[in-house]
Coordinates of C-alpha atoms and ligand atoms in Angstrom, one line a residue:
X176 CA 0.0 0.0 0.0
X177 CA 1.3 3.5 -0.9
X178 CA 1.1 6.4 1.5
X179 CA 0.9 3.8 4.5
X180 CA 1.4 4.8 8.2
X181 CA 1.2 1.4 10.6
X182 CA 1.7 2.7 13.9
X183 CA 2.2 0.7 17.4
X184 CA 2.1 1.1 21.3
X185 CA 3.0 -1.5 23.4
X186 CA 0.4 -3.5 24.4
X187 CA 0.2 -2.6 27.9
X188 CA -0.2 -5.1 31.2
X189 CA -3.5 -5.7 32.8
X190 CA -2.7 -6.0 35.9
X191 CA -2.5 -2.7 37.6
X192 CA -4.6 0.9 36.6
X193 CA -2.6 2.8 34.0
X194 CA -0.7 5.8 34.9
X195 CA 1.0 8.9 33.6
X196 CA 3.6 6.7 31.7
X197 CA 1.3 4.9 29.3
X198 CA -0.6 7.7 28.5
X199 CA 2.4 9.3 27.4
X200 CA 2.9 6.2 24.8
X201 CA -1.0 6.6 23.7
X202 CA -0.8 10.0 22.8
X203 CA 2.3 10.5 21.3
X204 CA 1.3 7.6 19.1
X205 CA -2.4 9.6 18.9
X206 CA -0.5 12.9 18.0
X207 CA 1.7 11.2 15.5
X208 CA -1.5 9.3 13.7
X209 CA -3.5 12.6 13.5
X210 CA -1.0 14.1 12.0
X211 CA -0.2 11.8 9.4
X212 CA -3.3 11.6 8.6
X213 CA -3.5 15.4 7.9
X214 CA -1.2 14.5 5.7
X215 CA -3.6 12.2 3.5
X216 CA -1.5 8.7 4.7
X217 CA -3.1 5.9 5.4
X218 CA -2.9 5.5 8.7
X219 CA -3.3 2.1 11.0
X220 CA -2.9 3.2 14.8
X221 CA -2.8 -0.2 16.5
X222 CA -3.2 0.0 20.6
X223 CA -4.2 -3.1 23.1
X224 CA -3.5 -5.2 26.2
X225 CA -1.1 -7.5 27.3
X226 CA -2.9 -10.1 29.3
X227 CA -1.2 -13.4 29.3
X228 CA 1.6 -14.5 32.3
X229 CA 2.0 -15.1 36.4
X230 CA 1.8 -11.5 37.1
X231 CA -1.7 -11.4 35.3
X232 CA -2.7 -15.0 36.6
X233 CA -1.7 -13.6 40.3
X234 CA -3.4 -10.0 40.5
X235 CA -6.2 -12.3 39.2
X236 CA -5.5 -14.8 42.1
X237 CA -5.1 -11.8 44.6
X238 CA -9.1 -10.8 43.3
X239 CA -10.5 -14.3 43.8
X240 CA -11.5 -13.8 39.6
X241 CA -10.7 -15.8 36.7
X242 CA -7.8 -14.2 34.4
X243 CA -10.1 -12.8 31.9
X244 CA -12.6 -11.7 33.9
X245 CA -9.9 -9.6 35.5
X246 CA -8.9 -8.6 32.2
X247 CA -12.3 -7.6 30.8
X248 CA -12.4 -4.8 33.8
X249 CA -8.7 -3.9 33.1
X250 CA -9.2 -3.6 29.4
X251 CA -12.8 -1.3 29.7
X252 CA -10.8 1.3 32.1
X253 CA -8.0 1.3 29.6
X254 CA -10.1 2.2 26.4
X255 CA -12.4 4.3 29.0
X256 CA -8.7 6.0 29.5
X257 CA -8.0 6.8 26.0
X258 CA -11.1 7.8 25.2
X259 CA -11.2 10.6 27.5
X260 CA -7.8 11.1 26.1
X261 CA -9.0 11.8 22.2
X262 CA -7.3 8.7 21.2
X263 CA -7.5 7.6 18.2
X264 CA -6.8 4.1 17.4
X265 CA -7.8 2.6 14.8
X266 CA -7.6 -1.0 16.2
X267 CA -6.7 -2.5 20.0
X268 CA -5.6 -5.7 20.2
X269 CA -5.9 -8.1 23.2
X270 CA -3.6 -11.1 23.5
X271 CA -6.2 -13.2 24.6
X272 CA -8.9 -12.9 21.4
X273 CA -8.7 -15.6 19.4
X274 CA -7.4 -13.8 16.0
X275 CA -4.3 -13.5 18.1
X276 CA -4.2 -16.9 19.8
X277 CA -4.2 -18.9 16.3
X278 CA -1.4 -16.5 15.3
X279 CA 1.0 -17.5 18.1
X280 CA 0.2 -20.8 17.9
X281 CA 1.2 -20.7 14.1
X282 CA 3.9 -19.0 14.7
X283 CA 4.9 -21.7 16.5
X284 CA 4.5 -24.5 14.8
X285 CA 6.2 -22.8 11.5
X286 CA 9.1 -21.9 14.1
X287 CA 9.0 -25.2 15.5
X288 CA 9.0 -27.6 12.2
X289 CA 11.5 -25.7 10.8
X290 CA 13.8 -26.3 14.0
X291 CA 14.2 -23.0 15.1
X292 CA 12.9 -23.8 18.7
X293 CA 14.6 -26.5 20.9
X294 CA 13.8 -28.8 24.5
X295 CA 16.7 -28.0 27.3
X296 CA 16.0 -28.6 31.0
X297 CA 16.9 -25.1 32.0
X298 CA 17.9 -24.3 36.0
X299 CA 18.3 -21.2 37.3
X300 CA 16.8 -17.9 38.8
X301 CA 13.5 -16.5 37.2
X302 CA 12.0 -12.8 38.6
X303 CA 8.4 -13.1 38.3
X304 CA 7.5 -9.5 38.1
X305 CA 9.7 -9.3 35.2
X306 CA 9.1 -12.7 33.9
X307 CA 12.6 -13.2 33.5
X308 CA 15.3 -15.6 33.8
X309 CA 18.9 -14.6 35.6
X310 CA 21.9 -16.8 35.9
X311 CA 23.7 -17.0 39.1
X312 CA 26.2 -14.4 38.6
X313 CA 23.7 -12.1 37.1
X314 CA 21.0 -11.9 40.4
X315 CA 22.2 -9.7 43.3
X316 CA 22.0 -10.9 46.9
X317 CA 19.1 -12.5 46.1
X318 CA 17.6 -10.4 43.8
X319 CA 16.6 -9.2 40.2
X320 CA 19.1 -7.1 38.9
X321 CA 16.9 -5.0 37.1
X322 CA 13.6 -4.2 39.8
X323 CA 15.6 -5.5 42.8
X324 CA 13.0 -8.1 43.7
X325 CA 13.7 -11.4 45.2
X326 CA 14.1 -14.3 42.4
X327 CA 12.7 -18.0 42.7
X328 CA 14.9 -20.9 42.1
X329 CA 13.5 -22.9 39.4
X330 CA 14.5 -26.1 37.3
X331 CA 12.1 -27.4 34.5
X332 CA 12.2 -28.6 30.9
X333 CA 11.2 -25.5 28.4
X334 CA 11.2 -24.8 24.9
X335 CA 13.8 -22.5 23.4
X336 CA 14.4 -20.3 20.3
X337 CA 17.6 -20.1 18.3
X338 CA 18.1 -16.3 19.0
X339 CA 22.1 -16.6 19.4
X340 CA 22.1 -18.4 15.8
X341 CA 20.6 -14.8 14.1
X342 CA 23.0 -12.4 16.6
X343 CA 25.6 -11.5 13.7
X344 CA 22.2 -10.2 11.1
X345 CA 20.7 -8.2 13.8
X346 CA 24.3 -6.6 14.1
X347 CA 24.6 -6.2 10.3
X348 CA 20.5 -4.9 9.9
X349 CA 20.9 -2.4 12.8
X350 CA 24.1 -1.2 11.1
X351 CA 23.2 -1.0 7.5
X352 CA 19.2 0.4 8.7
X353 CA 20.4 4.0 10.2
X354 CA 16.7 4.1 10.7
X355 CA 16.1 1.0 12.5
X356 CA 16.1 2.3 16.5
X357 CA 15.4 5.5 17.2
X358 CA 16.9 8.2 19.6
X359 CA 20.7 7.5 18.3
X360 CA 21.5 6.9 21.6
X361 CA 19.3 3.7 22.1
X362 CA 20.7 2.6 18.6
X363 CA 24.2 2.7 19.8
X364 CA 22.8 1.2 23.4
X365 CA 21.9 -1.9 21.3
X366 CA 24.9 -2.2 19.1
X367 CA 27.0 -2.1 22.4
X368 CA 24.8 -4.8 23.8
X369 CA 24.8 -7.7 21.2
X370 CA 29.1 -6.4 20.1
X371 CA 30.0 -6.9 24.0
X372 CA 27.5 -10.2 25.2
X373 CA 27.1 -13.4 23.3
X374 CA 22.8 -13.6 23.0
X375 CA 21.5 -16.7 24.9
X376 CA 18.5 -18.6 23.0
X377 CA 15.1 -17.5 24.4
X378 CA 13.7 -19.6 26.7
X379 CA 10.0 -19.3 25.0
X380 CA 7.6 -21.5 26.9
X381 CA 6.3 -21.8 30.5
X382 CA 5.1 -25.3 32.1
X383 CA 1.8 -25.3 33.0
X384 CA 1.8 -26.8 36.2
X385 CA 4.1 -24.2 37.4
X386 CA 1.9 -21.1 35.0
X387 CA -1.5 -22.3 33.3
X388 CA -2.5 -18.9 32.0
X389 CA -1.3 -18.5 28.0
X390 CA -1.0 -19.9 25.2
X391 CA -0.5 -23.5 24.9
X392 CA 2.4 -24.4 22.3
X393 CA 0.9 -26.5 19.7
X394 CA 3.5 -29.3 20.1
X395 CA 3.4 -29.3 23.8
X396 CA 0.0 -29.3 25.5
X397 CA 1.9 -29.0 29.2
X398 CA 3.4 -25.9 28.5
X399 CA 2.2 -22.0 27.7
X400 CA 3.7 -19.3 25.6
X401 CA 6.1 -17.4 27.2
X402 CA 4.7 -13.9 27.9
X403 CA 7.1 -11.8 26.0
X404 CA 7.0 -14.3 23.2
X405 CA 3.2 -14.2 22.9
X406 CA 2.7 -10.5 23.3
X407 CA 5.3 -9.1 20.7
X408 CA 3.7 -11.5 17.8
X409 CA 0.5 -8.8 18.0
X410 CA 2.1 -6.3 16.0
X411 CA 1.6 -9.0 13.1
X412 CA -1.7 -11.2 14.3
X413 CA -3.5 -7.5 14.3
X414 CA -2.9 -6.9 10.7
X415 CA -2.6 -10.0 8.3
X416 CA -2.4 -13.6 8.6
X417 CA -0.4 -16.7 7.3
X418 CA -1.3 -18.8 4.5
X419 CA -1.1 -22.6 3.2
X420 CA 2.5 -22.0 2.5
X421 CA 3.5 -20.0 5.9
X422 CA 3.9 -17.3 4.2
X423 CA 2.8 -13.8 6.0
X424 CA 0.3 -11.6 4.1
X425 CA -0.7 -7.9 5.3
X426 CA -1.6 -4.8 4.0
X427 CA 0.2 -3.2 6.6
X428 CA 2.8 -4.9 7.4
X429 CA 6.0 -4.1 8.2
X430 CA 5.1 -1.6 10.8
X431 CA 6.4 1.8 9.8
X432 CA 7.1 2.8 13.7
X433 CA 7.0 1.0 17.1
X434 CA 6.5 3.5 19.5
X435 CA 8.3 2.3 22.9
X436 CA 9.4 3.5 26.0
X437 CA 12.9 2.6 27.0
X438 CA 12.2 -0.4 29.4
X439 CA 11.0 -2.3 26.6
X440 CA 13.9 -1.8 24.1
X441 CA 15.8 -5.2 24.3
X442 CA 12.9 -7.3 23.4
X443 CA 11.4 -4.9 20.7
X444 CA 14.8 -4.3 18.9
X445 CA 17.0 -7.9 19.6
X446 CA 14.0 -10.3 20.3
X447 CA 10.8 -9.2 17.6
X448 CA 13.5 -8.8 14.9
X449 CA 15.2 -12.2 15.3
X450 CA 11.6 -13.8 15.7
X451 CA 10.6 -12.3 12.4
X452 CA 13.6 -13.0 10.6
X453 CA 13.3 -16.9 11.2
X454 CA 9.9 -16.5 10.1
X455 CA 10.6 -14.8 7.0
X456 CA 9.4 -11.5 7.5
X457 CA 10.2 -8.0 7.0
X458 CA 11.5 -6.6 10.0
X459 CA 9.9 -3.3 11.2
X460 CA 11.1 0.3 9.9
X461 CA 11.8 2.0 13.0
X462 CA 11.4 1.3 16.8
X463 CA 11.4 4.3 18.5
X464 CA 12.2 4.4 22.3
X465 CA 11.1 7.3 24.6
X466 CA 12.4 8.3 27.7
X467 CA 10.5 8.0 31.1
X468 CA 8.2 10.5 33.3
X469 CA 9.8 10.4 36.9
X470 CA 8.8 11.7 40.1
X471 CA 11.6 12.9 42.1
X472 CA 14.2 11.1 40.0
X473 CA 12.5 7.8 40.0
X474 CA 10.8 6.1 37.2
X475 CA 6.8 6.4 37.5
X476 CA 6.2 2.4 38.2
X477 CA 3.5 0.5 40.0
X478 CA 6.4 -1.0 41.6
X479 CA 7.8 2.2 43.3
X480 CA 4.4 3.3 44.0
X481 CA 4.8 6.5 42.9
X482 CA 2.1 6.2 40.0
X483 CA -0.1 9.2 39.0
X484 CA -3.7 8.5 37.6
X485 CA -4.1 10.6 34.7
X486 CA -7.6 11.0 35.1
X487 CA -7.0 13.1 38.2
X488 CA -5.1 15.3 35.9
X489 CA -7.5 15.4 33.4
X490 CA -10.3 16.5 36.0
X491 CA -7.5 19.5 37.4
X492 CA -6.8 20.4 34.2
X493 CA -8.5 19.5 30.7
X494 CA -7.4 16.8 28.8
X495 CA -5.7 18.9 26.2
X496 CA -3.5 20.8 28.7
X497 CA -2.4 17.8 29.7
X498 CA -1.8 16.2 26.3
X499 CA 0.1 19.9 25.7
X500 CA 2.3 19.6 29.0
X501 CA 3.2 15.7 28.4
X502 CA 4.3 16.3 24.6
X503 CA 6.2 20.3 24.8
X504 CA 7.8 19.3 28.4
X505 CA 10.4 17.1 27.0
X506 CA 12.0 16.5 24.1
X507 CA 11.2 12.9 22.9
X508 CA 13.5 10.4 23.7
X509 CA 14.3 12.3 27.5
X510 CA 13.2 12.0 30.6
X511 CA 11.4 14.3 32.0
X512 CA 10.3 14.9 35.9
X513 CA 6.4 15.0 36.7
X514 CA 5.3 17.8 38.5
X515 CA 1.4 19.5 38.6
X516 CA 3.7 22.8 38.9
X517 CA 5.2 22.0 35.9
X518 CA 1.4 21.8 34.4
X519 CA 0.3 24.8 35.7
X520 CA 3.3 26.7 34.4
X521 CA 2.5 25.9 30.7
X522 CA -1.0 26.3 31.7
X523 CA -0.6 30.4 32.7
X524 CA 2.1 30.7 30.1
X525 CA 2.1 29.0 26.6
X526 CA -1.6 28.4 27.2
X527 CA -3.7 31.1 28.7
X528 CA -1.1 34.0 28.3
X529 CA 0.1 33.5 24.6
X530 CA -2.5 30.8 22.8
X531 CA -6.0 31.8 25.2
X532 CA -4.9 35.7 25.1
X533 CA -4.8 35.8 21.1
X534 CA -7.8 34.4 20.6
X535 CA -9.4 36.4 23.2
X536 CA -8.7 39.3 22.5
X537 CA -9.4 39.2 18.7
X538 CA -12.7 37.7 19.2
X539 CA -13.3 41.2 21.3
X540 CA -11.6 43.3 18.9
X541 CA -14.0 41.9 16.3
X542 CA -17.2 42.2 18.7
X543 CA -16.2 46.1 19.7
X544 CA -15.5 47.4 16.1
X545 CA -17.1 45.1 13.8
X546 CA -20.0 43.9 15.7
X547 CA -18.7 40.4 15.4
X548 CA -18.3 39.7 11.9
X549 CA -15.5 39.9 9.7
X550 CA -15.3 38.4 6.6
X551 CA -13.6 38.8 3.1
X552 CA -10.8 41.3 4.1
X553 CA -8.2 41.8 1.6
X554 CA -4.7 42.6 3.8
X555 CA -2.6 45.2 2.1
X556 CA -0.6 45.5 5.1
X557 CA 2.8 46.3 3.7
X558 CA 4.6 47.2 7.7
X559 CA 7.0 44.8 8.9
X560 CA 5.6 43.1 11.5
X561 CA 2.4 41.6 9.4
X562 CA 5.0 40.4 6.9
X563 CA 7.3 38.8 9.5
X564 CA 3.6 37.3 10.2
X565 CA 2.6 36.5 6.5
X566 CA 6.2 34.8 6.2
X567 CA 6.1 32.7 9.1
X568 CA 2.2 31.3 8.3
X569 CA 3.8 30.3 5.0
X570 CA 6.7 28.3 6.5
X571 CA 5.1 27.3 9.3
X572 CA 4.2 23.8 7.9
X573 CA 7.6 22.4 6.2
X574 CA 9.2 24.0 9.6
X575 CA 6.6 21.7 11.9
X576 CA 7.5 19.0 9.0
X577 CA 11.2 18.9 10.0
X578 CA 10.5 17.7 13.2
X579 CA 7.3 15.7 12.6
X580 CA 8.0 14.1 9.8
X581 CA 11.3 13.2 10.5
X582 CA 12.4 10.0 12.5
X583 CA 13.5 12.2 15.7
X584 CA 9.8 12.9 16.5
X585 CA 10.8 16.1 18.3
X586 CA 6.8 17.0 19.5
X587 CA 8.6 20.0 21.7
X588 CA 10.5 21.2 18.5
X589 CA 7.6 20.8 16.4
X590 CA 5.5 22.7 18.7
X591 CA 7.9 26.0 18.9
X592 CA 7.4 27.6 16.0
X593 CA 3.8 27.6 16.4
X594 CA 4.2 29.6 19.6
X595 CA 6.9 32.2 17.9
X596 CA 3.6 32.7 15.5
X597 CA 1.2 33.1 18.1
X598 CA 3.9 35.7 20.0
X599 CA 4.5 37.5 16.9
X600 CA 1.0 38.1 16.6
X601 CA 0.9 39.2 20.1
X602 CA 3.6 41.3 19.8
X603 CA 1.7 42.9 17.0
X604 CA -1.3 43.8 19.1
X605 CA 0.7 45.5 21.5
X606 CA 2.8 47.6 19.1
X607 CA -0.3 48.5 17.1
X608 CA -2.2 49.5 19.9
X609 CA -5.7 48.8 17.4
X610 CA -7.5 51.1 20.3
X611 CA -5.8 54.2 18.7
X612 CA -6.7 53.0 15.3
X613 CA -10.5 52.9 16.1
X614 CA -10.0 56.3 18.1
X615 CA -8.8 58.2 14.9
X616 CA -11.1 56.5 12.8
X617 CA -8.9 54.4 10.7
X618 CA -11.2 51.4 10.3
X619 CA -9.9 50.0 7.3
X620 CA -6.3 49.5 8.5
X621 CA -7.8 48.4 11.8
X622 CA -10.2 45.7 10.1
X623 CA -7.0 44.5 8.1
X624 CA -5.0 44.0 11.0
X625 CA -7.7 41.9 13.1
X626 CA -8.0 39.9 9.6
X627 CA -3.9 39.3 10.0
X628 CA -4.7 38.1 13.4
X629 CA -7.4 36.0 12.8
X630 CA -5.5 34.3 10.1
X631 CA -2.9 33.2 12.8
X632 CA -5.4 31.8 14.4
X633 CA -7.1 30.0 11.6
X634 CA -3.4 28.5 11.1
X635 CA -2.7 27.6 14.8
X636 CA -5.8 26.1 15.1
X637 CA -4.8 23.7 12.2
X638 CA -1.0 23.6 13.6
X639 CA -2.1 22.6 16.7
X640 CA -4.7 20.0 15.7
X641 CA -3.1 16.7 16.5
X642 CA -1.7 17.7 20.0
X643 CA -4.6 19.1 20.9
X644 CA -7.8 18.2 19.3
X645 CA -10.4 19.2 21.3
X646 CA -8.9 23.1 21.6
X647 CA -8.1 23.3 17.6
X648 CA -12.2 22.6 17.1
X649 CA -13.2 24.9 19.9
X650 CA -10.8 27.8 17.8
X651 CA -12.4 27.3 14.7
X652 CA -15.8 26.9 16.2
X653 CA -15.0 30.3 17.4
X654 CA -13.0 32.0 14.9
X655 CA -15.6 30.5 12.3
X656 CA -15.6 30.7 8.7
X657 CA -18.9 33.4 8.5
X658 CA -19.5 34.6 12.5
X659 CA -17.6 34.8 15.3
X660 CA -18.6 33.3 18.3
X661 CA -16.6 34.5 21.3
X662 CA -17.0 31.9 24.3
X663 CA -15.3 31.5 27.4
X664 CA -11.4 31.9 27.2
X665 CA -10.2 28.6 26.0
X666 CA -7.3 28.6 29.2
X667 CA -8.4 29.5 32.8
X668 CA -5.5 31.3 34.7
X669 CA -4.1 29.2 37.9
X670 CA -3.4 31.2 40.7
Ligands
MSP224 N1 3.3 -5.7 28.2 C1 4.5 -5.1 28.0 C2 4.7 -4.7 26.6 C3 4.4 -5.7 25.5 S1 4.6 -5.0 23.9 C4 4.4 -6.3 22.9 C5 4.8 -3.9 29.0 N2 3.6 -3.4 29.5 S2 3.6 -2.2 30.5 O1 2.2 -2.1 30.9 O2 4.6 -2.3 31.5 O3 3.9 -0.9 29.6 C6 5.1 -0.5 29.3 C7 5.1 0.8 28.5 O4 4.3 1.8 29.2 C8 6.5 1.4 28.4 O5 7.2 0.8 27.3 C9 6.1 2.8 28.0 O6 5.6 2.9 26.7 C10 4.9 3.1 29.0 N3 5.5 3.5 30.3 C11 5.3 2.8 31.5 N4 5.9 3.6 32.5 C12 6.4 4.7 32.0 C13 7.0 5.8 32.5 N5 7.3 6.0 33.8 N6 7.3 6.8 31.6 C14 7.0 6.8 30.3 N7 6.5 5.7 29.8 C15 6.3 4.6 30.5 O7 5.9 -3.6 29.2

């Protein structure tokens, strides 16, 4: 397909209320899909649920419910999440429908009769809440290297897949594919990884006696899929399917971005590519991985218990001031550090001050002198400041382009030179000073000027549009095309 825009998020774990941090993922991937579609891509925004696994099965446990009657709560206060969000997927997946179940279990078997996956009797250390296994010289007094928890001691006979045997491609793809992982800096994270460790095979299946809840492996009714194994294979069972010969068919397919955060790179960018590439299929264009929210210098987790509902935040401040704070706070890619005073300061600044101010003040302008309407002005401005304006509506686009539509994803960047429009026109109220204008009578220059303003707003209401949906439509609602309806101003001040 031509013009195609396949987009991901992680599928996200059922087991505990989303926070701050998955938001972030949803609406960058919601901002990114709006936009392309602007565009006129074809766009395929894929969102869902991880639901599969002993930390799913045990927060099940823990609420005397079956697994997926745990999930099916989980699952309606996510997509009850992301619709008061504004976002909009175009599919969500869950890994325990059965499109997505025959796909695994395909996968599988192709995997398996081609002897890519393997028995071994496999001791060692495993860390539950990570679902992962650890050698001995890897735990640490006891515990999980990576969230510090203890590990369980564990023997049993698994299945495993060949990753080690593909370790030397993924090396040459992520070298030869500059666009492959995205920041840079996770890119050479990775390439340092698999030059400096030799990759162990992927232990890929679970017994059941020890975990019953997943995917049973075709060839092996006592064991399950392994988690990670099960849940990565979405990104294809949401979009096409295998035929008589194994061979994969999508429209979609590969994915043109995986958007990430940085906890999940290893098994997005070593793991889903290997698994694809024994399978025969295109690896994805670009995994991108961003950075994390933290409170106080520690990363917002369930875990740490320092999670922040976003619906509180919604309720405090509007959903798109929050979509605004979340995606101009920090570059992509960074972390950032959460803070409601943080919010509030792009609130009163960027928001009521520079975006809420404009539109407010025009919409008065046009109520005092023109009686509220103000159509079919020709602008003969020839001062400088309404061509500094003219000029930057005309580059505004390619300049939002450069960072959009470019594999760094800079939202921040993207969003500046909106606001150095939005403060030129500003700037140009308050050196114009239009109340002397209607004071000496000089209505024509005066109605050209509000028509210079109310095309920046026409063009920031269209700039703005995919990071904040719901404010772009009340602007042009407002500023329409034949009246002027002047509401409330769009941005209350905090004190
Ligand atoms: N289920 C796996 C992913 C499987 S994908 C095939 C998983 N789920 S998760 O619920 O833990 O979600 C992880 C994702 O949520 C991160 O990759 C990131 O996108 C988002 N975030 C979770 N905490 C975050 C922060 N503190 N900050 C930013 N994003 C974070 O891992």
């Amino acid at each position: 397909m031509n013009n195609k825009f396949y987009i991901t998020t992680p599928l996200y774990y059922v087991n505990a209320a989303p926070h701050i941090g998955h938001s972030y993922t949803c609406i960058a991937a919601d901002c990114l899909s709006r936009y392309y579609r602007n565009l006129g891509h074809k766009v395929h925004f894929l969102t869902g649920t991880d639901e599969h696994g002993q930390k799913i099965q045990r927060a099940a446990e823990a609420q005397g419910l079956e697994p997926k009657v745990f999930a099916d709560k989980a699952v309606s206060v996510f997509k009850g999440l992301w619709e008061t969000l504004n976002i909009s997927y175009d599919d969500f997946i869950r890994t325990t429908e059965s499109r997505h179940e025959k796909a695994v279990q395909k996968v599988l078997e192709i995997l398996y009769k081609k002897g890519e996956l393997y028995e071994h009797v496999y001791q060692g250390w495993y860390c539950t809440p990570c679902e992962t296994f650890w050698s001995e010289s890897q735990i640490q007094a006891g515990n999980c290297p990576d969230c510090k928890r203890p590990v369980e001691k564990i023997e049993e006979k698994n299945y495993f897949f060949k990753l080690s045997k593909y370790q030397d491609w993924l090396i040459d793809h992520i070298k030869s594919h500059q666009d492959f992982i995205f920041p840079p800096s996770r890119r050479e994270e990775v390439l340092r990884f698999l030059e400096l460790n030799k990759l162990s095979d992927l232990c890929i299946s679970r017994p059941k006696e020890r975990l019953s809840w997943g995917i049973p492996l075709p060839f092996s009714p006592n064991h399950v899929t392994y988690v990670w194994f099960d849940a990565l294979i979405n990104y294809i069972s949401a979009v096409g399917s295998f035929d008589k010969n194994d061979k994969y068919q999508s429209e979609w397919w590969p994915a043109d971005l995986h958007l990430i955060g940085k906890d999940i790179l290893r098994q997005h960018a070593v793991y889903w590519p290997i698994m694809l590439k024994a399978l025969d299929i295109q690896p994805p264009k670009t995994i991108f991985a961003h950075g994390w929210w933290m409170i106080d210098s520690s990363k917002m987790s369930k875990s740490r218990g320092n999670v922040v509902n976003p619906i509180e935040m919604v309720d405090k401040f509007g959903v798109d001031v929050y979509r605004y704070f979340l995606l101009r706070d920090v570059p992509f890619g960074m972390d950032g550090n959460f803070s409601e005073d943080a919010i509030i300061k792009r609130q009163n600044g960027d928001l009521a001050n520079d975006l809420g101010n404009l539109v407010y003040r025009t919409l008065t302008m046009i109520e005092k002198y023109f009686q509220g309407e103000i159509t079919n002005v020709e602008i003969n401005l020839k001062n400088k400041q309404a061509k500094e304006i003219e000029e930057k509506i005309n580059a505004l686009d390619s300049m939002i382009k450069t960072n959009m539509g470019e594999k760094d994803y800079n939202f921040s960047l993207a969003l500046e030179p909106i606001w150095e429009l939005i403060n030129l026109a500003n700037k140009y109220i308050e050196d114009t000073k239009p109340w002397n204008l209607a004071k000496e009578n000089k209505t024509g220059e005066l109605k050209e000027f509000i028509a210079v303003l109310v095309k920046v707003i026409r063009k920031t209401a269209d700039a703005i549009y995919p990071f904040m949906p719901f404010t772009s439509e009340a602007i042009k609602q407002q500023v329409g095309k034949d009246n002027i309806s002047k509401g409330k101003p769009l941005f209350p001040r905090i004190e």
